Amino acid sequence: MSLTSYRAAPPRGRSGAQVRECGRGCKIHFQKCVPAVTDNDFGASNLHGPHVPRMQFIRTRGGVRLKQHGVVVCELRSSAGPTHSVFDVLAALMVALPVPGPAALLGFSAGGMVAPLAALGWDRPLAAVDLDTKAFAVFRRHCPEWRSRVKFHRAEAGAWLRRRRSRFGLLVEDLSVPVSGDVVKPRASWEELPELIRRRLHPEGVAVFNLLPDPEHPWNRAIPTIRGRFRAALVVRFRDYENRILVVGERLPSARALSGRLGRLLRELGSRQAGRIQVVAG
């Protein structure tokens, strides 16, 4: 099962990243408190099974939040706009790096990036690759006007890339899997996919990896493992989340230039992540 995810960093004062419960059993994400709901409310009761930890659905003011093991695997809005999360930054990166050629998301879940992409004016076709058809059904149910923008492929990411004949201008790797009470990157994200992604990019293409740390892949080893396959690399760090986003390709803008572009786009989007990220050389 492939998902898209982010993990909040430890509390830092008034960080807007933390999700907690109020005294009435409701979920708060530093926005309006609303009752928690179950998957049955969204017609997706089969998102879990005997070997997959139960998915938790939380209604927010803008749509639905999907959580597993306490990790947000998707922030789905039913209208164009910000999620105030990692998904906004991923969407802003896709717009800030206007590389020609096909674009694909490896790991779609319920499409948390689509609402901020729509708000930022993204109008290119988008391939979405995921094994989880039930989460995609949630996207189709709550975002019917955007269904035509996304071509969904039920497939394992590596196998799908091997079958592609064309090269891509943009590939976003956003996979994760539930393991032992946590949500982590699958082994393929560190071992197989970086080289496959490099081969499937055209010479001007860019790849974006949404990374989560785990004991087997600390940052000082994980990022160089992927970065070493590409000529240029930048890293986006978050104030509110443990995630790091690795941007790689043959040629990239400077860290300062990309930081400026992301800041402008996040402010245009109205995302609370504006001013809460840092772009550094990889």
PDB file of N, CA and C in Angstrom, residues 104-175:
ATOM      1  N   ALA A 104       4.544  13.336 -13.239  1.00  0.00           N
ATOM      2  CA  ALA A 104       3.912  12.206 -12.568  1.00  0.00           C
ATOM      3  C   ALA A 104       4.169  12.253 -11.080  1.00  0.00           C
ATOM      4  N   LEU A 105       3.179  11.792 -10.316  1.00  0.00           N
ATOM      5  CA  LEU A 105       3.291  11.632  -8.872  1.00  0.00           C
ATOM      6  C   LEU A 105       3.386  10.152  -8.568  1.00  0.00           C
ATOM      7  N   LEU A 106       4.447   9.740  -7.919  1.00  0.00           N
ATOM      8  CA  LEU A 106       4.597   8.357  -7.476  1.00  0.00           C
ATOM      9  C   LEU A 106       4.161   8.307  -6.023  1.00  0.00           C
ATOM     10  N   GLY A 107       2.916   7.900  -5.801  1.00  0.00           N
ATOM     11  CA  GLY A 107       2.288   7.985  -4.487  1.00  0.00           C
ATOM     12  C   GLY A 107       1.265   9.099  -4.506  1.00  0.00           C
ATOM     13  N   PHE A 108      -0.009   8.743  -4.558  1.00  0.00           N
ATOM     14  CA  PHE A 108      -1.067   9.750  -4.696  1.00  0.00           C
ATOM     15  C   PHE A 108      -1.996   9.784  -3.504  1.00  0.00           C
ATOM     16  N   SER A 109      -2.227   8.624  -2.875  1.00  0.00           N
ATOM     17  CA  SER A 109      -3.195   8.515  -1.794  1.00  0.00           C
ATOM     18  C   SER A 109      -4.521   9.122  -2.247  1.00  0.00           C
ATOM     19  N   ALA A 110      -5.022  10.135  -1.526  1.00  0.00           N
ATOM     20  CA  ALA A 110      -6.288  10.764  -1.905  1.00  0.00           C
ATOM     21  C   ALA A 110      -6.076  12.126  -2.553  1.00  0.00           C
ATOM     22  N   GLY A 111      -4.860  12.407  -3.005  1.00  0.00           N
ATOM     23  CA  GLY A 111      -4.633  13.613  -3.797  1.00  0.00           C
ATOM     24  C   GLY A 111      -4.485  14.893  -3.018  1.00  0.00           C
ATOM     25  N   GLY A 112      -3.714  14.866  -1.926  1.00  0.00           N
ATOM     26  CA  GLY A 112      -3.564  16.055  -1.102  1.00  0.00           C
ATOM     27  C   GLY A 112      -2.917  17.233  -1.799  1.00  0.00           C
ATOM     28  N   MET A 113      -2.147  16.992  -2.861  1.00  0.00           N
ATOM     29  CA  MET A 113      -1.463  18.082  -3.560  1.00  0.00           C
ATOM     30  C   MET A 113      -2.344  18.775  -4.584  1.00  0.00           C
ATOM     31  N   VAL A 114      -3.468  18.179  -4.952  1.00  0.00           N
ATOM     32  CA  VAL A 114      -4.238  18.696  -6.079  1.00  0.00           C
ATOM     33  C   VAL A 114      -4.873  20.046  -5.764  1.00  0.00           C
ATOM     34  N   ALA A 115      -5.403  20.231  -4.556  1.00  0.00           N
ATOM     35  CA  ALA A 115      -6.050  21.510  -4.210  1.00  0.00           C
ATOM     36  C   ALA A 115      -5.064  22.674  -4.255  1.00  0.00           C
ATOM     37  N   PRO A 116      -3.879  22.571  -3.622  1.00  0.00           N
ATOM     38  CA  PRO A 116      -2.932  23.680  -3.763  1.00  0.00           C
ATOM     39  C   PRO A 116      -2.422  23.845  -5.195  1.00  0.00           C
ATOM     40  N   LEU A 117      -2.264  22.748  -5.937  1.00  0.00           N
ATOM     41  CA  LEU A 117      -1.867  22.872  -7.346  1.00  0.00           C
ATOM     42  C   LEU A 117      -2.914  23.664  -8.135  1.00  0.00           C
ATOM     43  N   ALA A 118      -4.184  23.339  -7.903  1.00  0.00           N
ATOM     44  CA  ALA A 118      -5.251  24.046  -8.607  1.00  0.00           C
ATOM     45  C   ALA A 118      -5.249  25.526  -8.257  1.00  0.00           C
ATOM     46  N   ALA A 119      -5.037  25.838  -6.986  1.00  0.00           N
ATOM     47  CA  ALA A 119      -5.024  27.238  -6.558  1.00  0.00           C
ATOM     48  C   ALA A 119      -3.854  28.005  -7.161  1.00  0.00           C
ATOM     49  N   LEU A 120      -2.766  27.310  -7.457  1.00  0.00           N
ATOM     50  CA  LEU A 120      -1.582  27.950  -8.039  1.00  0.00           C
ATOM     51  C   LEU A 120      -1.612  27.965  -9.559  1.00  0.00           C
ATOM     52  N   GLY A 121      -2.712  27.494 -10.147  1.00  0.00           N
ATOM     53  CA  GLY A 121      -2.874  27.596 -11.580  1.00  0.00           C
ATOM     54  C   GLY A 121      -2.275  26.467 -12.398  1.00  0.00           C
ATOM     55  N   TRP A 122      -1.949  25.349 -11.765  1.00  0.00           N
ATOM     56  CA  TRP A 122      -1.406  24.206 -12.513  1.00  0.00           C
ATOM     57  C   TRP A 122      -2.443  23.730 -13.527  1.00  0.00           C
ATOM     58  N   ASP A 123      -2.045  23.639 -14.790  1.00  0.00           N
ATOM     59  CA  ASP A 123      -2.987  23.218 -15.829  1.00  0.00           C
ATOM     60  C   ASP A 123      -2.422  22.118 -16.721  1.00  0.00           C
ATOM     61  N   ARG A 124      -1.361  21.445 -16.272  1.00  0.00           N
ATOM     62  CA  ARG A 124      -0.749  20.383 -17.063  1.00  0.00           C
ATOM     63  C   ARG A 124      -1.376  19.033 -16.711  1.00  0.00           C
ATOM     64  N   PRO A 125      -1.374  18.085 -17.644  1.00  0.00           N
ATOM     65  CA  PRO A 125      -1.814  16.725 -17.303  1.00  0.00           C
ATOM     66  C   PRO A 125      -0.914  16.142 -16.214  1.00  0.00           C
ATOM     67  N   LEU A 126      -1.493  15.304 -15.368  1.00  0.00           N
ATOM     68  CA  LEU A 126      -0.758  14.755 -14.242  1.00  0.00           C
ATOM     69  C   LEU A 126      -1.057  13.265 -14.111  1.00  0.00           C
ATOM     70  N   ALA A 127      -0.013  12.449 -14.210  1.00  0.00           N
ATOM     71  CA  ALA A 127      -0.173  11.013 -13.979  1.00  0.00           C
ATOM     72  C   ALA A 127       0.004  10.742 -12.491  1.00  0.00           C
ATOM     73  N   ALA A 128      -0.844   9.891 -11.931  1.00  0.00           N
ATOM     74  CA  ALA A 128      -0.775   9.532 -10.508  1.00  0.00           C
ATOM     75  C   ALA A 128      -0.649   8.018 -10.399  1.00  0.00           C
ATOM     76  N   VAL A 129       0.386   7.566  -9.683  1.00  0.00           N
ATOM     77  CA  VAL A 129       0.669   6.135  -9.581  1.00  0.00           C
ATOM     78  C   VAL A 129       0.543   5.714  -8.129  1.00  0.00           C
ATOM     79  N   ASP A 130      -0.307   4.727  -7.861  1.00  0.00           N
ATOM     80  CA  ASP A 130      -0.518   4.259  -6.494  1.00  0.00           C
ATOM     81  C   ASP A 130      -1.192   2.899  -6.541  1.00  0.00           C
ATOM     82  N   LEU A 131      -0.978   2.111  -5.510  1.00  0.00           N
ATOM     83  CA  LEU A 131      -1.656   0.823  -5.396  1.00  0.00           C
ATOM     84  C   LEU A 131      -3.010   0.951  -4.708  1.00  0.00           C
ATOM     85  N   ASP A 132      -3.254   2.085  -4.062  1.00  0.00           N
ATOM     86  CA  ASP A 132      -4.437   2.266  -3.223  1.00  0.00           C
ATOM     87  C   ASP A 132      -5.589   2.865  -4.017  1.00  0.00           C
ATOM     88  N   THR A 133      -6.430   2.013  -4.596  1.00  0.00           N
ATOM     89  CA  THR A 133      -7.571   2.511  -5.355  1.00  0.00           C
ATOM     90  C   THR A 133      -8.654   3.085  -4.453  1.00  0.00           C
ATOM     91  N   LYS A 134      -8.718   2.637  -3.199  1.00  0.00           N
ATOM     92  CA  LYS A 134      -9.749   3.131  -2.279  1.00  0.00           C
ATOM     93  C   LYS A 134      -9.511   4.589  -1.915  1.00  0.00           C
ATOM     94  N   ALA A 135      -8.252   4.951  -1.675  1.00  0.00           N
ATOM     95  CA  ALA A 135      -7.963   6.356  -1.390  1.00  0.00           C
ATOM     96  C   ALA A 135      -8.260   7.219  -2.601  1.00  0.00           C
ATOM     97  N   PHE A 136      -7.946   6.713  -3.793  1.00  0.00           N
ATOM     98  CA  PHE A 136      -8.270   7.471  -5.003  1.00  0.00           C
ATOM     99  C   PHE A 136      -9.777   7.657  -5.137  1.00  0.00           C
ATOM    100  N   ALA A 137     -10.547   6.655  -4.689  1.00  0.00           N
ATOM    101  CA  ALA A 137     -12.003   6.787  -4.718  1.00  0.00           C
ATOM    102  C   ALA A 137     -12.468   7.936  -3.830  1.00  0.00           C
ATOM    103  N   VAL A 138     -11.778   8.159  -2.701  1.00  0.00           N
ATOM    104  CA  VAL A 138     -12.101   9.295  -1.840  1.00  0.00           C
ATOM    105  C   VAL A 138     -11.871  10.600  -2.599  1.00  0.00           C
ATOM    106  N   PHE A 139     -10.754  10.674  -3.310  1.00  0.00           N
ATOM    107  CA  PHE A 139     -10.464  11.853  -4.128  1.00  0.00           C
ATOM    108  C   PHE A 139     -11.562  12.083  -5.169  1.00  0.00           C
ATOM    109  N   ARG A 140     -11.955  11.027  -5.860  1.00  0.00           N
ATOM    110  CA  ARG A 140     -12.977  11.171  -6.901  1.00  0.00           C
ATOM    111  C   ARG A 140     -14.309  11.611  -6.297  1.00  0.00           C
ATOM    112  N   ARG A 141     -14.595  11.117  -5.099  1.00  0.00           N
ATOM    113  CA  ARG A 141     -15.875  11.436  -4.459  1.00  0.00           C
ATOM    114  C   ARG A 141     -15.945  12.890  -4.020  1.00  0.00           C
ATOM    115  N   HIS A 142     -14.833  13.411  -3.505  1.00  0.00           N
ATOM    116  CA  HIS A 142     -14.850  14.747  -2.913  1.00  0.00           C
ATOM    117  C   HIS A 142     -14.322  15.836  -3.837  1.00  0.00           C
ATOM    118  N   CYS A 143     -13.672  15.454  -4.924  1.00  0.00           N
ATOM    119  CA  CYS A 143     -13.128  16.438  -5.853  1.00  0.00           C
ATOM    120  C   CYS A 143     -13.530  16.099  -7.285  1.00  0.00           C
ATOM    121  N   PRO A 144     -14.826  15.968  -7.574  1.00  0.00           N
ATOM    122  CA  PRO A 144     -15.252  15.510  -8.899  1.00  0.00           C
ATOM    123  C   PRO A 144     -14.804  16.423 -10.034  1.00  0.00           C
ATOM    124  N   GLU A 145     -14.704  17.741  -9.775  1.00  0.00           N
ATOM    125  CA  GLU A 145     -14.349  18.655 -10.860  1.00  0.00           C
ATOM    126  C   GLU A 145     -12.889  18.538 -11.259  1.00  0.00           C
ATOM    127  N   TRP A 146     -12.062  17.873 -10.427  1.00  0.00           N
ATOM    128  CA  TRP A 146     -10.636  17.745 -10.734  1.00  0.00           C
ATOM    129  C   TRP A 146     -10.262  16.377 -11.285  1.00  0.00           C
ATOM    130  N   ARG A 147     -11.235  15.474 -11.381  1.00  0.00           N
ATOM    131  CA  ARG A 147     -10.903  14.108 -11.797  1.00  0.00           C
ATOM    132  C   ARG A 147     -10.249  14.074 -13.170  1.00  0.00           C
ATOM    133  N   SER A 148     -10.700  14.956 -14.058  1.00  0.00           N
ATOM    134  CA  SER A 148     -10.173  14.929 -15.420  1.00  0.00           C
ATOM    135  C   SER A 148      -8.718  15.391 -15.493  1.00  0.00           C
ATOM    136  N   ARG A 149      -8.245  16.055 -14.444  1.00  0.00           N
ATOM    137  CA  ARG A 149      -6.862  16.539 -14.456  1.00  0.00           C
ATOM    138  C   ARG A 149      -5.864  15.450 -14.096  1.00  0.00           C
ATOM    139  N   VAL A 150      -6.348  14.362 -13.523  1.00  0.00           N
ATOM    140  CA  VAL A 150      -5.465  13.316 -13.011  1.00  0.00           C
ATOM    141  C   VAL A 150      -5.736  12.003 -13.735  1.00  0.00           C
ATOM    142  N   LYS A 151      -4.691  11.413 -14.287  1.00  0.00           N
ATOM    143  CA  LYS A 151      -4.786  10.090 -14.882  1.00  0.00           C
ATOM    144  C   LYS A 151      -4.218   9.088 -13.881  1.00  0.00           C
ATOM    145  N   PHE A 152      -5.095   8.277 -13.298  1.00  0.00           N
ATOM    146  CA  PHE A 152      -4.674   7.361 -12.234  1.00  0.00           C
ATOM    147  C   PHE A 152      -4.215   6.029 -12.815  1.00  0.00           C
ATOM    148  N   HIS A 153      -3.074   5.538 -12.296  1.00  0.00           N
ATOM    149  CA  HIS A 153      -2.531   4.242 -12.695  1.00  0.00           C
ATOM    150  C   HIS A 153      -2.372   3.395 -11.436  1.00  0.00           C
ATOM    151  N   ARG A 154      -3.118   2.299 -11.353  1.00  0.00           N
ATOM    152  CA  ARG A 154      -2.930   1.392 -10.222  1.00  0.00           C
ATOM    153  C   ARG A 154      -1.732   0.505 -10.529  1.00  0.00           C
ATOM    154  N   ALA A 155      -0.612   0.788  -9.872  1.00  0.00           N
ATOM    155  CA  ALA A 155       0.624   0.064 -10.176  1.00  0.00           C
ATOM    156  C   ALA A 155       1.641   0.313  -9.082  1.00  0.00           C
ATOM    157  N   GLU A 156       2.602  -0.569  -8.995  1.00  0.00           N
ATOM    158  CA  GLU A 156       3.786  -0.349  -8.157  1.00  0.00           C
ATOM    159  C   GLU A 156       4.677   0.628  -8.906  1.00  0.00           C
ATOM    160  N   ALA A 157       5.240   1.591  -8.199  1.00  0.00           N
ATOM    161  CA  ALA A 157       5.938   2.707  -8.846  1.00  0.00           C
ATOM    162  C   ALA A 157       7.092   2.243  -9.732  1.00  0.00           C
ATOM    163  N   GLY A 158       7.913   1.323  -9.237  1.00  0.00           N
ATOM    164  CA  GLY A 158       9.055   0.868 -10.018  1.00  0.00           C
ATOM    165  C   GLY A 158       8.627   0.166 -11.298  1.00  0.00           C
ATOM    166  N   ALA A 159       7.650  -0.714 -11.188  1.00  0.00           N
ATOM    167  CA  ALA A 159       7.165  -1.433 -12.367  1.00  0.00           C
ATOM    168  C   ALA A 159       6.570  -0.468 -13.383  1.00  0.00           C
ATOM    169  N   TRP A 160       5.839   0.525 -12.901  1.00  0.00           N
ATOM    170  CA  TRP A 160       5.230   1.506 -13.800  1.00  0.00           C
ATOM    171  C   TRP A 160       6.299   2.290 -14.548  1.00  0.00           C
ATOM    172  N   LEU A 161       7.348   2.724 -13.846  1.00  0.00           N
ATOM    173  CA  LEU A 161       8.415   3.477 -14.503  1.00  0.00           C
ATOM    174  C   LEU A 161       9.120   2.635 -15.561  1.00  0.00           C
ATOM    175  N   ARG A 162       9.335   1.373 -15.272  1.00  0.00           N
ATOM    176  CA  ARG A 162      10.014   0.509 -16.244  1.00  0.00           C
ATOM    177  C   ARG A 162       9.221   0.368 -17.538  1.00  0.00           C
ATOM    178  N   ARG A 163       7.904   0.456 -17.435  1.00  0.00           N
ATOM    179  CA  ARG A 163       7.068   0.295 -18.621  1.00  0.00           C
ATOM    180  C   ARG A 163       6.958   1.567 -19.455  1.00  0.00           C
ATOM    181  N   ARG A 164       7.375   2.710 -18.894  1.00  0.00           N
ATOM    182  CA  ARG A 164       7.230   3.966 -19.626  1.00  0.00           C
ATOM    183  C   ARG A 164       8.269   4.051 -20.745  1.00  0.00           C
ATOM    184  N   ARG A 165       7.834   4.495 -21.911  1.00  0.00           N
ATOM    185  CA  ARG A 165       8.758   4.716 -23.022  1.00  0.00           C
ATOM    186  C   ARG A 165       9.212   6.166 -23.100  1.00  0.00           C
ATOM    187  N   SER A 166       8.327   7.078 -22.729  1.00  0.00           N
ATOM    188  CA  SER A 166       8.679   8.495 -22.779  1.00  0.00           C
ATOM    189  C   SER A 166       9.453   8.895 -21.529  1.00  0.00           C
ATOM    190  N   ARG A 167      10.162   9.994 -21.630  1.00  0.00           N
ATOM    191  CA  ARG A 167      10.866  10.554 -20.481  1.00  0.00           C
ATOM    192  C   ARG A 167      10.036  11.680 -19.872  1.00  0.00           C
ATOM    193  N   PHE A 168      10.297  11.961 -18.597  1.00  0.00           N
ATOM    194  CA  PHE A 168       9.492  12.904 -17.837  1.00  0.00           C
ATOM    195  C   PHE A 168      10.244  14.199 -17.575  1.00  0.00           C
ATOM    196  N   GLY A 169       9.476  15.280 -17.534  1.00  0.00           N
ATOM    197  CA  GLY A 169      10.049  16.545 -17.111  1.00  0.00           C
ATOM    198  C   GLY A 169      10.073  16.674 -15.602  1.00  0.00           C
ATOM    199  N   LEU A 170       9.087  16.070 -14.929  1.00  0.00           N
ATOM    200  CA  LEU A 170       8.969  16.178 -13.477  1.00  0.00           C
ATOM    201  C   LEU A 170       8.445  14.871 -12.901  1.00  0.00           C
ATOM    202  N   LEU A 171       9.171  14.332 -11.938  1.00  0.00           N
ATOM    203  CA  LEU A 171       8.731  13.144 -11.203  1.00  0.00           C
ATOM    204  C   LEU A 171       8.775  13.468  -9.714  1.00  0.00           C
ATOM    205  N   VAL A 172       7.653  13.259  -9.032  1.00  0.00           N
ATOM    206  CA  VAL A 172       7.568  13.505  -7.590  1.00  0.00           C
ATOM    207  C   VAL A 172       7.401  12.156  -6.896  1.00  0.00           C
ATOM    208  N   GLU A 173       8.387  11.781  -6.075  1.00  0.00           N
ATOM    209  CA  GLU A 173       8.339  10.525  -5.323  1.00  0.00           C
ATOM    210  C   GLU A 173       7.803  10.832  -3.937  1.00  0.00           C
ATOM    211  N   ASP A 174       6.622  10.296  -3.634  1.00  0.00           N
ATOM    212  CA  ASP A 174       5.938  10.625  -2.383  1.00  0.00           C
ATOM    213  C   ASP A 174       5.320   9.373  -1.775  1.00  0.00           C
ATOM    214  N   LEU A 175       6.081   8.291  -1.753  1.00  0.00           N
ATOM    215  CA  LEU A 175       5.596   7.011  -1.259  1.00  0.00           C
ATOM    216  C   LEU A 175       5.868   6.836   0.226  1.00  0.00           C
TER     217      LEU A 175
END
